[in-house]
C-alpha positions in Angstrom: -20.9 12.9 -82.7 -24.2 14.3 -81.6 -23.9 17.8 -80.2 -24.7 18.1 -76.5 -26.9 21.2 -77.0 -29.9 21.5 -79.3 -30.5 24.1 -82.0 -32.7 26.2 -79.8 -30.0 26.4 -77.2 -27.4 27.4 -79.7 -29.6 30.0 -81.2 -30.4 31.5 -77.8 -26.8 31.8 -76.9 -25.9 33.3 -80.2 -28.7 35.9 -79.7 -27.3 36.5 -76.2 -23.8 37.1 -77.8 -25.3 39.6 -80.3 -26.8 41.6 -77.4 -23.3 42.8 -76.4 -20.8 45.0 -78.0 -17.3 43.6 -78.5 -15.2 46.2 -80.2 -11.7 46.0 -78.5 -9.0 43.7 -77.4 -9.5 41.7 -74.2 -9.2 43.3 -70.8 -5.9 45.1 -70.2 -6.2 44.1 -66.5 -5.5 40.4 -67.2 -2.9 39.3 -69.7 -4.6 36.0 -70.1 -8.1 37.5 -70.8 -9.8 37.1 -74.2 -13.3 37.5 -75.6 -14.8 34.1 -74.7 -17.7 34.5 -77.0 -15.3 34.5 -80.0 -15.6 30.7 -80.0 -19.4 30.9 -80.2 -20.4 29.9 -83.7 -23.0 27.8 -85.5 -20.5 26.6 -88.0 -18.6 23.3 -88.2 -17.3 21.3 -85.3 -17.6 24.4 -83.0 -21.4 24.3 -83.2 -21.8 22.3 -79.9 -22.6 25.2 -77.6 -21.7 23.1 -74.5 -18.1 23.1 -75.7 -17.9 26.9 -76.0 -15.7 28.9 -73.8 -17.6 30.1 -70.6 -20.4 27.6 -71.1 -21.0 24.3 -69.2 -23.9 21.9 -69.5 -25.2 19.1 -67.4 -24.9 16.2 -69.8 -27.7 14.3 -68.0 -30.2 17.0 -68.5 -29.5 18.8 -71.8 -32.5 19.9 -73.8 -32.8 23.7 -73.5 -30.8 26.7 -72.4 -32.5 26.8 -69.0 -30.4 23.7 -68.1 -27.2 25.6 -68.2 -25.3 25.3 -64.9 -22.2 27.4 -65.5 -21.8 30.7 -67.4 -18.5 32.6 -67.3 -18.2 35.7 -69.4 -15.6 37.5 -67.3 -12.8 39.4 -68.9 -14.6 39.2 -72.3 -14.8 42.9 -73.2 -18.6 43.0 -73.2 -20.6 46.2 -72.9 -24.2 47.3 -72.7 -27.2 46.1 -70.8 -27.2 42.6 -69.3 -30.1 40.8 -71.0 -33.1 39.8 -69.0 -32.8 36.3 -70.4 -29.9 35.6 -68.0 -32.4 35.7 -65.1 -34.2 32.7 -66.7 -31.2 30.4 -66.4 -32.7 28.8 -63.3 -30.2 26.0 -63.0 -27.1 28.2 -62.9 -24.7 27.4 -60.1 -22.1 29.8 -61.4 -22.6 33.2 -63.0 -19.5 35.2 -63.6 -19.7 38.4 -65.6 -17.0 40.4 -63.9 -14.3 42.5 -65.1 -15.5 43.6 -68.5 -14.0 47.0 -67.9 -13.4 49.7 -70.5 -9.9 50.8 -69.6 -10.0 53.7 -72.1 -12.5 55.6 -69.9 -13.9 55.6 -66.4 -17.3 54.3 -67.6 -18.6 50.9 -66.7 -18.9 48.5 -69.7 -21.7 46.3 -68.4 -24.8 47.8 -66.8 -27.9 46.8 -64.9 -30.4 49.7 -65.6 -33.5 48.2 -67.1 -33.3 45.2 -64.7 -32.4 45.3 -61.0 -30.0 43.0 -59.2 -33.0 41.5 -57.5 -34.5 40.6 -60.8 -31.3 39.2 -62.1 -30.7 36.7 -59.2 -34.2 36.3 -57.8 -34.8 33.1 -59.7 -31.3 31.7 -59.4 -32.2 29.4 -56.5 -29.2 27.1 -57.0 -26.6 29.8 -57.4 -23.3 29.0 -55.6 -20.9 31.5 -57.2 -22.0 34.9 -58.2 -19.5 37.5 -59.5 -20.9 40.8 -61.0 -17.8 42.9 -60.1 -17.4 45.9 -62.2 -21.0 45.9 -63.5 -22.7 49.3 -63.1 -25.5 48.4 -60.7 -25.7 51.6 -58.6 -28.3 50.5 -56.1 -28.6 49.1 -52.5 -27.6 45.5 -51.9 -30.9 43.6 -52.1 -32.0 41.7 -49.0 -32.8 38.7 -51.2 -29.1 37.9 -51.2 -29.3 37.2 -47.5 -31.7 34.3 -48.3 -29.6 32.6 -50.9 -28.3 29.8 -48.7 -26.5 28.0 -51.5 -24.0 30.9 -52.1 -20.4 30.0 -51.6 -18.8 33.1 -53.1 -20.2 36.6 -53.6 -18.3 39.3 -55.5 -19.9 42.7 -55.7 -16.8 44.9 -55.9 -16.8 48.2 -57.7 -20.5 48.1 -58.6 -21.6 51.5 -57.3 -23.5 49.8 -54.4 -24.6 52.1 -51.6 -26.7 52.2 -48.4 -26.7 49.7 -45.6 -25.3 46.3 -46.3 -27.6 43.4 -45.2 -25.9 41.8 -42.2 -27.8 38.6 -42.9 -25.3 38.0 -45.8 -22.5 37.5 -43.1 -24.6 34.6 -41.7 -25.1 32.6 -44.9 -24.3 29.0 -43.9 -22.1 28.2 -46.9 -20.5 31.5 -47.8 -16.7 31.3 -48.0 -15.8 34.4 -50.0 -17.4 37.9 -49.6 -15.9 40.7 -51.7 -17.6 44.1 -51.7 -14.6 46.4 -52.0 -14.5 49.7 -53.8 -18.1 50.6 -52.9 -17.4 53.8 -51.1 -21.0 54.6 -50.0 -21.7 51.1 -48.7 -22.3 51.1 -44.9 -23.2 48.7 -42.2 -23.3 48.2 -38.5 -21.1 45.3 -37.3 -23.0 42.2 -36.4 -22.1 40.1 -33.3 -20.1 37.2 -34.6 -20.2 35.4 -31.3 -23.3 33.2 -31.8 -22.7 31.4 -35.1 -19.9 29.4 -36.7 -19.0 31.1 -40.0 -17.3 29.3 -42.9 -16.0 32.6 -44.3 -12.4 32.3 -45.6 -12.0 35.5 -47.5 -13.6 38.8 -46.4 -12.8 41.9 -48.5 -14.4 45.2 -47.4 -11.7 47.5 -48.6 -12.6 51.1 -49.6 -16.2 50.8 -48.2 -17.7 52.8 -45.4 -17.9 49.9 -42.9 -16.9 52.3 -40.2 -16.8 52.1 -36.4 -15.0 49.9 -34.0 -14.1 46.3 -34.8 -16.1 44.0 -32.6 -14.2 41.6 -30.3 -16.4 38.8 -31.6 -14.6 39.1 -35.0 -12.1 36.7 -33.4 -14.7 33.9 -33.9 -14.3 34.0 -37.7 -11.7 31.3 -37.3 -11.9 30.0 -40.9 -10.6 33.3 -42.3 -7.6 33.1 -44.5 -7.7 36.7 -45.8 -9.1 39.8 -44.2 -8.9 43.1 -45.9 -10.5 46.2 -44.4 -8.2 49.0 -45.6 -9.8 52.5 -46.0 -13.0 51.7 -44.2 -13.0 54.6 -41.7 -12.4 52.1 -38.8 -11.8 53.6 -35.4 -11.0 52.4 -31.9 -8.4 49.8 -31.1 -7.5 46.5 -32.8 -9.2 43.9 -30.6 -6.8 41.4 -29.1 -9.2 38.6 -30.2 -7.9 39.0 -33.7 -5.1 36.7 -32.5 -7.6 33.9 -32.6 -7.7 34.0 -36.4 -4.8 31.5 -36.7 -5.5 30.6 -40.3 -4.9 34.1 -41.5 -2.4 34.5 -44.3 -3.3 38.0 -45.3 -4.3 40.8 -42.9 -4.7 44.4 -44.1 -6.2 47.2 -41.8 -4.3 50.1 -43.3 -5.7 53.6 -44.0 -8.1 53.8 -41.1 -8.1 55.7 -37.8 -7.2 52.8 -35.6 -5.5 53.8 -32.3 -3.9 52.3 -29.3 -1.2 49.7 -29.1 -0.7 46.9 -31.6 -2.0 43.8 -29.8 0.7 41.3 -29.0 -1.8 38.5 -29.9 -1.1 39.2 -33.6 2.1 37.2 -32.9 -0.2 34.1 -32.7 -0.9 34.4 -36.5 2.1 32.3 -37.5 0.8 31.7 -41.0 0.7 35.4 -41.9 2.5 36.3 -45.1 1.2 39.8 -45.4 0.5 42.3 -42.6 -0.3 45.9 -43.3 -1.3 48.2 -40.4 0.1 51.4 -42.0 -1.6 54.8 -42.1 -3.4 54.6 -38.7 -2.8 56.2 -35.4 -1.3 53.2 -33.6 1.2 54.0 -30.9 3.5 52.3 -28.5 6.1 49.6 -29.4 6.2 46.9 -32.0 5.3 43.8 -30.1 8.2 41.4 -29.6 5.8 38.6 -30.5 6.1 39.7 -34.1 9.3 37.6 -34.1 7.0 34.5 -34.3 5.7 35.6 -37.7 8.3 33.6 -39.6 6.2 33.4 -42.8 6.0 37.2 -43.3 6.9 38.5 -46.7 5.4 42.0 -46.3 5.3 44.0 -43.0 4.0 47.5 -43.3 3.7 49.7 -40.1 4.4 53.1 -41.7 2.6 56.3 -41.0 1.7 55.6 -37.4 2.9 56.9 -34.0 5.0 53.9 -33.0 8.0 54.3 -30.7 10.6 52.3 -28.9 12.9 49.5 -30.0 12.6 47.5 -33.2 12.4 43.9 -31.8 15.7 42.1 -32.4 13.8 39.0 -33.3 12.6 40.6 -36.6 16.1 39.9 -37.9 15.2 36.2 -38.0 12.3 36.7 -40.3 14.1 35.3 -43.3 11.1 35.4 -45.7 10.6 39.1 -45.2 10.9 41.0 -48.5 9.4 44.4 -47.5 9.5 46.1 -44.1 8.2 49.7 -43.9 8.3 52.0 -40.8 8.3 55.2 -42.7 6.4 58.1 -41.1 6.6 57.1 -37.5 8.3 60.4 -36.5 5.9 61.5 -33.8 6.8 61.1 -30.2 10.0 59.4 -29.1 12.0 58.3 -32.1 12.8 54.6 -32.8 16.0 53.3 -31.5 17.7 51.8 -34.6 20.7 50.2 -33.1 19.8 46.9 -34.8 18.5 48.3 -38.0 21.7 47.4 -39.8 21.1 43.7 -39.1 17.7 44.0 -40.6 19.1 45.8 -43.7 21.6 43.0 -44.2 18.7 40.5 -44.6 16.0 42.6 -46.3 15.5 45.3 -48.9 15.7 48.8 -47.6 12.5 50.1 -46.1 9.9 51.3 -48.6 6.2 51.3 -49.1 5.0 47.8 -49.9 3.3 46.6 -53.0 0.2 45.1 -51.4 -0.4 42.7 -54.4 3.1 41.1 -54.4 2.9 37.4 -53.8 -0.8 37.4 -52.9 -3.8 36.4 -54.9 -6.4 37.4 -52.3 -7.0 41.2 -52.4 -6.0 44.5 -53.6 
C-alpha cells in the first residue's frame, strides 16, 4: 500500500521530533497521556507519517508537509524551543501543543523565546483550534488573534501572558471556547456584549486580573454553557441579567470581592450542575428560587455574609452532592431548623471539589 506521505514529509517530521527532548514518562497530569512521537519512525509499516499519532493529512492534497491539517502533540512530554518550522504549516486547522509540563519542577517544558506567538500563528490563516496552554510565552496577547476569524477554540492558559487582553477576541464570529486562566497579570476592560451575538459556549478567565464590575450586558452571552471567573478581583454586584444565561451548566464566581444580594434570577438557570459563589462578600438570604435548580450537584456559598433561612426547597435537590455554607458567621446567624432534612439527603457540608463531575474548568 502506497504511503500517504512522501519521503520529504516523513523526514521533516522526524527532524521536528528530534528538535525536542523526551526524557521522562508521559504527563503525570493525565493517566492516558503518552509520548505521541514514539510512533514516529521511518521503519516498516509505521513509515506512513499520516498514520502517526498526532498527525492528520488531507488525503486529497498530500505531497509535502505544508499540507498537514492537524497536529496534536499535547501531553507528549516535549521540552525545549518550539521550532520555527511549525509556523510554515499553512494548512493547519488544529495545533495542539498543550500540557507538556515538567511536574518535577516549576519550569515550563516548551518555550517560545526565539519566536513570538505572533510569528507562530501569523501564517496559520485556516486555524480553527489553537491550544498552547502551558507553553512559556511570557508576552502580551498579540492583536493578530483578534483577526483570526476561523478560530473556534483558543486555549492560552498558564502561559505567562500579561498586559491588556485584546477585547476583539471576544467578538470573533466563530469562537466557542476561550480559556486564558492562570495568567495572573492579564488584564482587560469589559466590553459591552449588548451589540453582537456571540457563539461563546465556554469562557474561562479564572485566576487572571480581569477585574472590575461585571457588565449587565454579559446576560447576552446566551450560548454560554460554562462560565468560570474565580479569582479575578471582581467587584460590585452580580448582575441580575446573569439569569438570562439559561444554557449554563457550570458557573463559578468564587474568590472575588462581589457584594450585595445573590440575584434571585440565578434560579432561572435550571440546567446548572455546578454553582460556586464562595469567598466573596455577598449578603442577605439565599434566594428561594434556588429550589428550581434541580440539576445541582455542587452548591458552594461559603465564606460570605449570608443570613436568614436556608430555603426549605433545597431539600428537594436530590442530585446535590456537596452543599457548603461554611464561614457565613457574620451578621445574623442562619436559622438551621431544617438543616437536618438537608443532611438526611446530602453529605455533610464541606468545601467542594470544583472538578468533581465536570469537564469544563478548574
